[in-house]
PDB file of C-alpha atoms in Angstrom:
ATOM      1  CA  MET A   1      82.939  60.794 -41.224  1.00 94.00           C
ATOM      2  CA  ILE A   2      79.381  60.428 -39.957  1.00 97.00           C
ATOM      3  CA  ARG A   3      77.148  63.202 -41.147  1.00 98.00           C
ATOM      4  CA  ILE A   4      74.370  64.257 -38.882  1.00 98.00           C
ATOM      5  CA  VAL A   5      71.170  66.562 -38.993  1.00 98.00           C
ATOM      6  CA  ILE A   6      69.798  67.810 -35.661  1.00 97.00           C
ATOM      7  CA  ALA A   7      66.095  68.458 -35.373  1.00 95.00           C
ATOM      8  CA  ASP A   8      64.856  70.127 -32.205  1.00 91.00           C
ATOM      9  CA  ASP A   9      62.677  73.175 -31.628  1.00 86.00           C
ATOM     10  CA  HIS A  10      64.633  74.238 -28.572  1.00 87.00           C
ATOM     11  CA  GLU A  11      67.823  76.138 -29.382  1.00 91.00           C
ATOM     12  CA  LEU A  12      69.436  75.319 -25.963  1.00 91.00           C
ATOM     13  CA  ILE A  13      68.808  71.509 -26.678  1.00 91.00           C
ATOM     14  CA  ARG A  14      70.351  71.868 -30.125  1.00 93.00           C
ATOM     15  CA  GLU A  15      73.417  73.622 -28.726  1.00 95.00           C
ATOM     16  CA  GLY A  16      73.791  70.896 -26.120  1.00 94.00           C
ATOM     17  CA  VAL A  17      73.547  68.178 -28.854  1.00 94.00           C
ATOM     18  CA  LYS A  18      76.079  70.004 -30.960  1.00 95.00           C
ATOM     19  CA  LYS A  19      78.559  70.232 -28.052  1.00 95.00           C
ATOM     20  CA  ILE A  20      78.218  66.473 -27.466  1.00 95.00           C
ATOM     21  CA  ILE A  21      78.706  65.577 -31.079  1.00 95.00           C
ATOM     22  CA  ARG A  22      81.613  67.924 -31.743  1.00 94.00           C
ATOM     23  CA  SER A  23      83.548  66.173 -29.052  1.00 92.00           C
ATOM     24  CA  SER A  24      83.974  63.272 -31.435  1.00 94.00           C
ATOM     25  CA  ALA A  25      86.269  63.791 -34.462  1.00 94.00           C
ATOM     26  CA  ASP A  26      84.401  61.183 -36.542  1.00 94.00           C
ATOM     27  CA  LEU A  27      81.040  62.999 -36.240  1.00 97.00           C
ATOM     28  CA  ARG A  28      80.065  66.082 -38.377  1.00 97.00           C
ATOM     29  CA  ILE A  29      77.001  68.174 -38.163  1.00 98.00           C
ATOM     30  CA  VAL A  30      75.732  69.139 -41.678  1.00 98.00           C
ATOM     31  CA  GLY A  31      72.565  70.918 -40.628  1.00 97.00           C
ATOM     32  CA  GLU A  32      70.033  71.854 -37.837  1.00 97.00           C
ATOM     33  CA  ALA A  33      66.398  72.418 -37.870  1.00 96.00           C
ATOM     34  CA  ALA A  34      63.594  73.597 -35.493  1.00 93.00           C
ATOM     35  CA  ASP A  35      60.691  72.032 -37.407  1.00 90.00           C
ATOM     36  CA  LEU A  36      59.787  69.152 -39.606  1.00 92.00           C
ATOM     37  CA  ALA A  37      59.709  71.006 -42.984  1.00 94.00           C
ATOM     38  CA  ARG A  38      63.233  72.313 -42.433  1.00 96.00           C
ATOM     39  CA  THR A  39      64.353  68.795 -41.436  1.00 96.00           C
ATOM     40  CA  LEU A  40      63.012  67.312 -44.573  1.00 97.00           C
ATOM     41  CA  ALA A  41      64.722  69.888 -46.684  1.00 98.00           C
ATOM     42  CA  LEU A  42      68.148  69.351 -44.926  1.00 98.00           C
ATOM     43  CA  VAL A  43      67.792  65.568 -45.398  1.00 98.00           C
ATOM     44  CA  ALA A  44      67.005  66.019 -49.147  1.00 98.00           C
ATOM     45  CA  GLN A  45      70.093  68.528 -49.503  1.00 98.00           C
ATOM     46  CA  HIS A  46      72.693  66.714 -47.378  1.00 97.00           C
ATOM     47  CA  GLN A  47      71.591  63.003 -47.393  1.00 97.00           C
ATOM     48  CA  PRO A  48      72.935  62.595 -43.763  1.00 98.00           C
ATOM     49  CA  ASP A  49      73.847  59.353 -42.154  1.00 98.00           C
ATOM     50  CA  VAL A  50      71.788  59.985 -39.170  1.00 98.00           C
ATOM     51  CA  VAL A  51      68.944  62.426 -38.118  1.00 98.00           C
ATOM     52  CA  VAL A  52      68.693  63.087 -34.383  1.00 97.00           C
ATOM     53  CA  LEU A  53      65.085  63.955 -34.131  1.00 95.00           C
ATOM     54  CA  ASP A  54      63.126  65.462 -31.275  1.00 90.00           C
ATOM     55  CA  ILE A  55      59.970  63.402 -30.418  1.00 83.00           C
ATOM     56  CA  SER A  56      57.776  66.500 -30.248  1.00 75.00           C
ATOM     57  CA  LEU A  57      58.540  69.085 -32.934  1.00 78.00           C
ATOM     58  CA  PRO A  58      56.103  72.026 -33.217  1.00 70.00           C
ATOM     59  CA  GLU A  59      52.749  71.333 -34.957  1.00 66.00           C
ATOM     60  CA  HIS A  60      53.575  67.606 -35.263  1.00 65.00           C
ATOM     61  CA  ASP A  61      53.404  64.514 -33.085  1.00 57.00           C
ATOM     62  CA  GLY A  62      57.118  63.442 -33.047  1.00 56.00           C
ATOM     63  CA  LEU A  63      56.127  59.977 -34.258  1.00 74.00           C
ATOM     64  CA  GLU A  64      54.068  61.600 -37.095  1.00 78.00           C
ATOM     65  CA  GLY A  65      57.119  63.464 -38.026  1.00 85.00           C
ATOM     66  CA  LEU A  66      59.235  60.410 -38.014  1.00 89.00           C
ATOM     67  CA  ALA A  67      56.730  58.648 -40.135  1.00 86.00           C
ATOM     68  CA  GLU A  68      56.792  61.392 -42.606  1.00 90.00           C
ATOM     69  CA  LEU A  69      60.543  61.406 -42.623  1.00 94.00           C
ATOM     70  CA  ARG A  70      60.650  57.743 -43.336  1.00 92.00           C
ATOM     71  CA  ARG A  71      58.009  57.938 -46.003  1.00 93.00           C
ATOM     72  CA  GLN A  72      60.061  60.394 -47.954  1.00 96.00           C
ATOM     73  CA  PHE A  73      63.503  58.814 -47.107  1.00 97.00           C
ATOM     74  CA  PRO A  74      62.930  55.193 -46.407  1.00 94.00           C
ATOM     75  CA  GLU A  75      66.543  54.331 -45.803  1.00 95.00           C
ATOM     76  CA  GLN A  76      67.150  57.284 -43.436  1.00 97.00           C
ATOM     77  CA  LYS A  77      68.461  56.211 -39.995  1.00 97.00           C
ATOM     78  CA  VAL A  78      66.947  58.171 -37.132  1.00 97.00           C
ATOM     79  CA  VAL A  79      67.752  58.460 -33.466  1.00 96.00           C
ATOM     80  CA  MET A  80      64.735  59.799 -31.613  1.00 93.00           C
ATOM     81  CA  LEU A  81      65.630  62.264 -28.799  1.00 90.00           C
ATOM     82  CA  SER A  82      62.928  62.391 -26.080  1.00 84.00           C
ATOM     83  CA  MET A  83      62.215  63.845 -22.618  1.00 76.00           C
ATOM     84  CA  TYR A  84      60.184  60.722 -21.964  1.00 69.00           C
ATOM     85  CA  ALA A  85      61.869  57.710 -20.293  1.00 64.00           C
ATOM     86  CA  GLU A  86      58.956  55.413 -20.260  1.00 59.00           C
ATOM     87  CA  GLU A  87      59.484  52.237 -22.343  1.00 67.00           C
ATOM     88  CA  ARG A  88      56.211  52.673 -24.341  1.00 66.00           C
ATOM     89  CA  TYR A  89      57.634  55.761 -26.050  1.00 73.00           C
ATOM     90  CA  ALA A  90      60.638  53.824 -27.142  1.00 80.00           C
ATOM     91  CA  VAL A  91      58.510  50.930 -28.455  1.00 79.00           C
ATOM     92  CA  SER A  92      56.288  53.339 -30.412  1.00 78.00           C
ATOM     93  CA  ALA A  93      59.318  55.122 -32.011  1.00 84.00           C
ATOM     94  CA  LEU A  94      61.023  51.794 -32.944  1.00 86.00           C
ATOM     95  CA  ARG A  95      57.885  50.547 -34.458  1.00 83.00           C
ATOM     96  CA  ALA A  96      57.507  53.855 -36.417  1.00 84.00           C
ATOM     97  CA  GLY A  97      60.950  53.184 -37.892  1.00 90.00           C
ATOM     98  CA  ALA A  98      63.472  54.824 -35.525  1.00 94.00           C
ATOM     99  CA  ALA A  99      66.889  53.075 -35.244  1.00 95.00           C
ATOM    100  CA  GLY A 100      67.483  54.530 -31.979  1.00 94.00           C
ATOM    101  CA  TYR A 101      65.917  56.155 -28.932  1.00 93.00           C
ATOM    102  CA  ILE A 102      67.511  57.955 -26.004  1.00 91.00           C
ATOM    103  CA  THR A 103      66.359  60.449 -23.480  1.00 86.00           C
ATOM    104  CA  LYS A 104      67.560  63.984 -23.309  1.00 83.00           C
ATOM    105  CA  ALA A 105      68.666  63.334 -19.728  1.00 83.00           C
ATOM    106  CA  MET A 106      71.023  60.623 -20.911  1.00 84.00           C
ATOM    107  CA  ALA A 107      72.152  62.286 -24.139  1.00 84.00           C
ATOM    108  CA  ALA A 108      75.531  63.256 -22.832  1.00 87.00           C
ATOM    109  CA  GLU A 109      76.270  59.578 -21.965  1.00 85.00           C
ATOM    110  CA  GLU A 110      74.597  57.827 -24.903  1.00 92.00           C
ATOM    111  CA  LEU A 111      74.183  59.973 -27.986  1.00 94.00           C
ATOM    112  CA  VAL A 112      77.555  59.400 -29.588  1.00 95.00           C
ATOM    113  CA  LYS A 113      77.222  55.733 -28.903  1.00 94.00           C
ATOM    114  CA  ALA A 114      73.747  55.627 -30.371  1.00 95.00           C
ATOM    115  CA  ILE A 115      74.769  57.395 -33.462  1.00 96.00           C
ATOM    116  CA  ARG A 116      77.592  55.070 -34.136  1.00 96.00           C
ATOM    117  CA  GLN A 117      75.644  52.082 -33.422  1.00 95.00           C
ATOM    118  CA  VAL A 118      72.710  52.907 -35.701  1.00 97.00           C
ATOM    119  CA  VAL A 119      75.127  53.750 -38.572  1.00 96.00           C
ATOM    120  CA  ALA A 120      76.765  50.333 -38.099  1.00 95.00           C
ATOM    121  CA  GLY A 121      73.339  48.858 -38.681  1.00 95.00           C
ATOM    122  CA  SER A 122      72.184  48.131 -35.114  1.00 94.00           C
ATOM    123  CA  THR A 123      69.276  49.384 -32.941  1.00 93.00           C
ATOM    124  CA  TYR A 124      69.964  51.524 -29.883  1.00 94.00           C
ATOM    125  CA  ILE A 125      67.807  52.021 -26.843  1.00 88.00           C
ATOM    126  CA  GLY A 126      70.225  52.225 -23.934  1.00 80.00           C
ATOM    127  CA  PRO A 127      70.593  50.040 -20.824  1.00 80.00           C
ATOM    128  CA  ARG A 128      67.829  51.660 -18.704  1.00 76.00           C
ATOM    129  CA  LEU A 129      65.239  51.449 -21.443  1.00 76.00           C
ATOM    130  CA  ALA A 130      66.403  47.878 -22.303  1.00 78.00           C
ATOM    131  CA  GLU A 131      65.781  46.854 -18.584  1.00 76.00           C
ATOM    132  CA  LEU A 132      62.278  48.502 -18.768  1.00 70.00           C
ATOM    133  CA  LEU A 133      61.436  46.723 -21.971  1.00 71.00           C
ATOM    134  CA  ALA A 134      62.553  43.395 -20.459  1.00 73.00           C
ATOM    135  CA  ARG A 135      60.250  43.988 -17.441  1.00 71.00           C
ATOM    136  CA  GLN A 136      57.390  44.743 -20.022  1.00 66.00           C
ATOM    137  CA  ALA A 137      57.922  41.529 -21.734  1.00 66.00           C
ATOM    138  CA  LEU A 138      57.750  39.528 -18.572  1.00 65.00           C
ATOM    139  CA  ASP A 139      54.210  41.088 -17.781  1.00 63.00           C
ATOM    140  CA  PRO A 140      51.732  38.545 -18.839  1.00 56.00           C
ATOM    141  CA  GLU A 141      48.840  40.892 -19.359  1.00 56.00           C
ATOM    142  CA  PRO A 142      49.738  44.545 -19.416  1.00 55.00           C
ATOM    143  CA  ARG A 143      46.676  46.788 -18.789  1.00 59.00           C
ATOM    144  CA  PRO A 144      45.592  49.373 -21.436  1.00 58.00           C
ATOM    145  CA  SER A 145      47.442  52.595 -20.797  1.00 59.00           C
ATOM    146  CA  HIS A 146      44.317  54.604 -20.019  1.00 64.00           C
ATOM    147  CA  HIS A 147      43.618  52.280 -17.070  1.00 60.00           C
ATOM    148  CA  ASN A 148      46.517  54.029 -15.225  1.00 69.00           C
ATOM    149  CA  LEU A 149      44.796  57.498 -15.394  1.00 77.00           C
ATOM    150  CA  THR A 150      43.126  59.209 -12.490  1.00 76.00           C
ATOM    151  CA  ALA A 151      39.335  60.086 -12.784  1.00 72.00           C
ATOM    152  CA  ARG A 152      40.214  63.660 -13.781  1.00 82.00           C
ATOM    153  CA  GLU A 153      42.720  62.559 -16.368  1.00 84.00           C
ATOM    154  CA  ALA A 154      40.163  60.129 -17.772  1.00 81.00           C
ATOM    155  CA  GLU A 155      37.656  63.039 -18.048  1.00 84.00           C
ATOM    156  CA  ILE A 156      40.167  65.147 -19.918  1.00 90.00           C
ATOM    157  CA  VAL A 157      41.164  62.278 -22.322  1.00 89.00           C
ATOM    158  CA  ALA A 158      37.370  61.860 -23.119  1.00 86.00           C
ATOM    159  CA  LEU A 159      37.055  65.531 -23.832  1.00 91.00           C
ATOM    160  CA  ILE A 160      40.164  65.876 -25.926  1.00 90.00           C
ATOM    161  CA  GLY A 161      39.102  62.696 -27.677  1.00 88.00           C
ATOM    162  CA  ALA A 162      35.801  64.406 -28.565  1.00 88.00           C
ATOM    163  CA  GLY A 163      37.736  67.022 -30.294  1.00 89.00           C
ATOM    164  CA  LYS A 164      37.656  69.843 -27.640  1.00 91.00           C
ATOM    165  CA  GLN A 165      40.481  72.256 -27.386  1.00 91.00           C
ATOM    166  CA  VAL A 166      42.316  73.033 -24.141  1.00 91.00           C
ATOM    167  CA  LYS A 167      40.265  76.230 -23.470  1.00 92.00           C
ATOM    168  CA  GLN A 168      37.038  74.340 -24.032  1.00 93.00           C
ATOM    169  CA  VAL A 169      38.127  71.550 -21.748  1.00 92.00           C
ATOM    170  CA  ALA A 170      39.047  74.171 -19.110  1.00 91.00           C
ATOM    171  CA  ALA A 171      35.646  75.849 -19.377  1.00 91.00           C
ATOM    172  CA  GLU A 172      33.729  72.508 -19.279  1.00 88.00           C
ATOM    173  CA  LEU A 173      35.587  71.222 -16.121  1.00 88.00           C
ATOM    174  CA  GLY A 174      35.702  74.734 -14.345  1.00 87.00           C
ATOM    175  CA  ILE A 175      39.496  74.640 -14.093  1.00 88.00           C
ATOM    176  CA  SER A 176      42.150  76.870 -15.583  1.00 91.00           C
ATOM    177  CA  VAL A 177      43.928  76.431 -18.826  1.00 91.00           C
ATOM    178  CA  SER A 178      47.234  75.915 -16.943  1.00 91.00           C
ATOM    179  CA  SER A 179      45.701  72.977 -14.972  1.00 89.00           C
ATOM    180  CA  VAL A 180      44.482  71.273 -18.123  1.00 91.00           C
ATOM    181  CA  ASN A 181      47.963  71.653 -19.662  1.00 90.00           C
ATOM    182  CA  THR A 182      49.432  70.112 -16.518  1.00 90.00           C
ATOM    183  CA  TYR A 183      47.004  67.223 -16.637  1.00 88.00           C
ATOM    184  CA  ARG A 184      47.494  66.711 -20.381  1.00 90.00           C
ATOM    185  CA  ASN A 185      51.302  66.509 -19.830  1.00 88.00           C
ATOM    186  CA  ARG A 186      50.688  63.833 -17.253  1.00 86.00           C
ATOM    187  CA  ILE A 187      48.362  62.012 -19.628  1.00 88.00           C
ATOM    188  CA  PHE A 188      51.025  62.129 -22.491  1.00 87.00           C
ATOM    189  CA  ARG A 189      53.534  60.548 -20.011  1.00 84.00           C
ATOM    190  CA  LYS A 190      51.323  57.878 -18.769  1.00 82.00           C
ATOM    191  CA  MET A 191      49.810  56.860 -22.083  1.00 82.00           C
ATOM    192  CA  GLY A 192      52.900  57.172 -24.199  1.00 81.00           C
ATOM    193  CA  LEU A 193      51.450  59.947 -26.414  1.00 83.00           C
ATOM    194  CA  SER A 194      52.727  63.269 -27.438  1.00 81.00           C
ATOM    195  CA  SER A 195      49.960  65.294 -28.982  1.00 86.00           C
ATOM    196  CA  ASN A 196      46.176  65.956 -28.882  1.00 87.00           C
ATOM    197  CA  ALA A 197      45.892  64.151 -32.280  1.00 88.00           C
ATOM    198  CA  ALA A 198      47.437  61.067 -30.806  1.00 86.00           C
ATOM    199  CA  VAL A 199      44.955  61.275 -27.815  1.00 87.00           C
ATOM    200  CA  ILE A 200      42.076  61.463 -30.247  1.00 88.00           C
ATOM    201  CA  ARG A 201      43.279  58.473 -32.146  1.00 87.00           C
ATOM    202  CA  TYR A 202      43.798  56.508 -28.996  1.00 83.00           C
ATOM    203  CA  ALA A 203      40.308  57.464 -27.590  1.00 82.00           C
ATOM    204  CA  LEU A 204      38.522  56.436 -30.861  1.00 84.00           C
ATOM    205  CA  LYS A 205      40.377  53.116 -31.132  1.00 80.00           C
ATOM    206  CA  SER A 206      39.826  52.245 -27.453  1.00 74.00           C
ATOM    207  CA  GLY A 207      36.109  53.207 -27.585  1.00 72.00           C
ATOM    208  CA  LEU A 208      36.494  55.944 -25.010  1.00 71.00           C
ATOM    209  CA  VAL A 209      34.541  58.197 -27.304  1.00 68.00           C
ATOM    210  CA  SER A 210      31.888  57.448 -29.977  1.00 56.00           C
TER     211      SER A 210
END
C-alpha cells in the first residue's frame, strides 16, 4: 500500500485529487493539509511514501515549501502539483528536490502513474513536459526569462524587485490593484516564478535592481 499526504490550499483541488487516488486500490491517503506547517506535521506523523504538494501554498513560494520539506525530511518523495505547464517550473521543481511534476490539468491522467513511478525510484514529468524540455535542450542559447516581458511587465518586476507591495506598485504606475495582480500573474508564468519573494531574488541576481 502506497501512503500519501495531499497538500493544497484549495479544498476543491484536494477533493479532486482524493477522488483520483481513491480509484486505485493500492493507494491510501493518510492526511491532507492546506498549508506547509500542517504538511510538515503530517509527514512527521505518518511518514508517507509520497507527498502531493501544490506549488503555491499560502505564504510560501511552493519551491521554498518543497525545500523546507526536503530539509526536514531528506528522503521524502514529493510530486509537485502545479497550474503551470511551462517547462521552467518543472526544471526548478526537480532541481529543488521533487521526484515528480504534473499540472493540475493533467492530474486525472497522470497523477496515479506519477505516484507509482516515484515510489519505484524514478522521476516523473509527463510526456508533454518531456517534449518541452527536449526542445529547451536543443535551444543553443536561451534568453533570460525577463527578456520575454513587455515594457509594463518589466516595470512591475523592477518595482516588486525594489520591495514595493502591490498597492504601492499600483499607486506608482497609476493603475488598479487588480491590474497589477493580472500583470504579476503573467510575470510568474513567463519567468517561472510563483511569489513576490522569488521575483525580488531574481531581480537582484539579474541586476534589474541595485
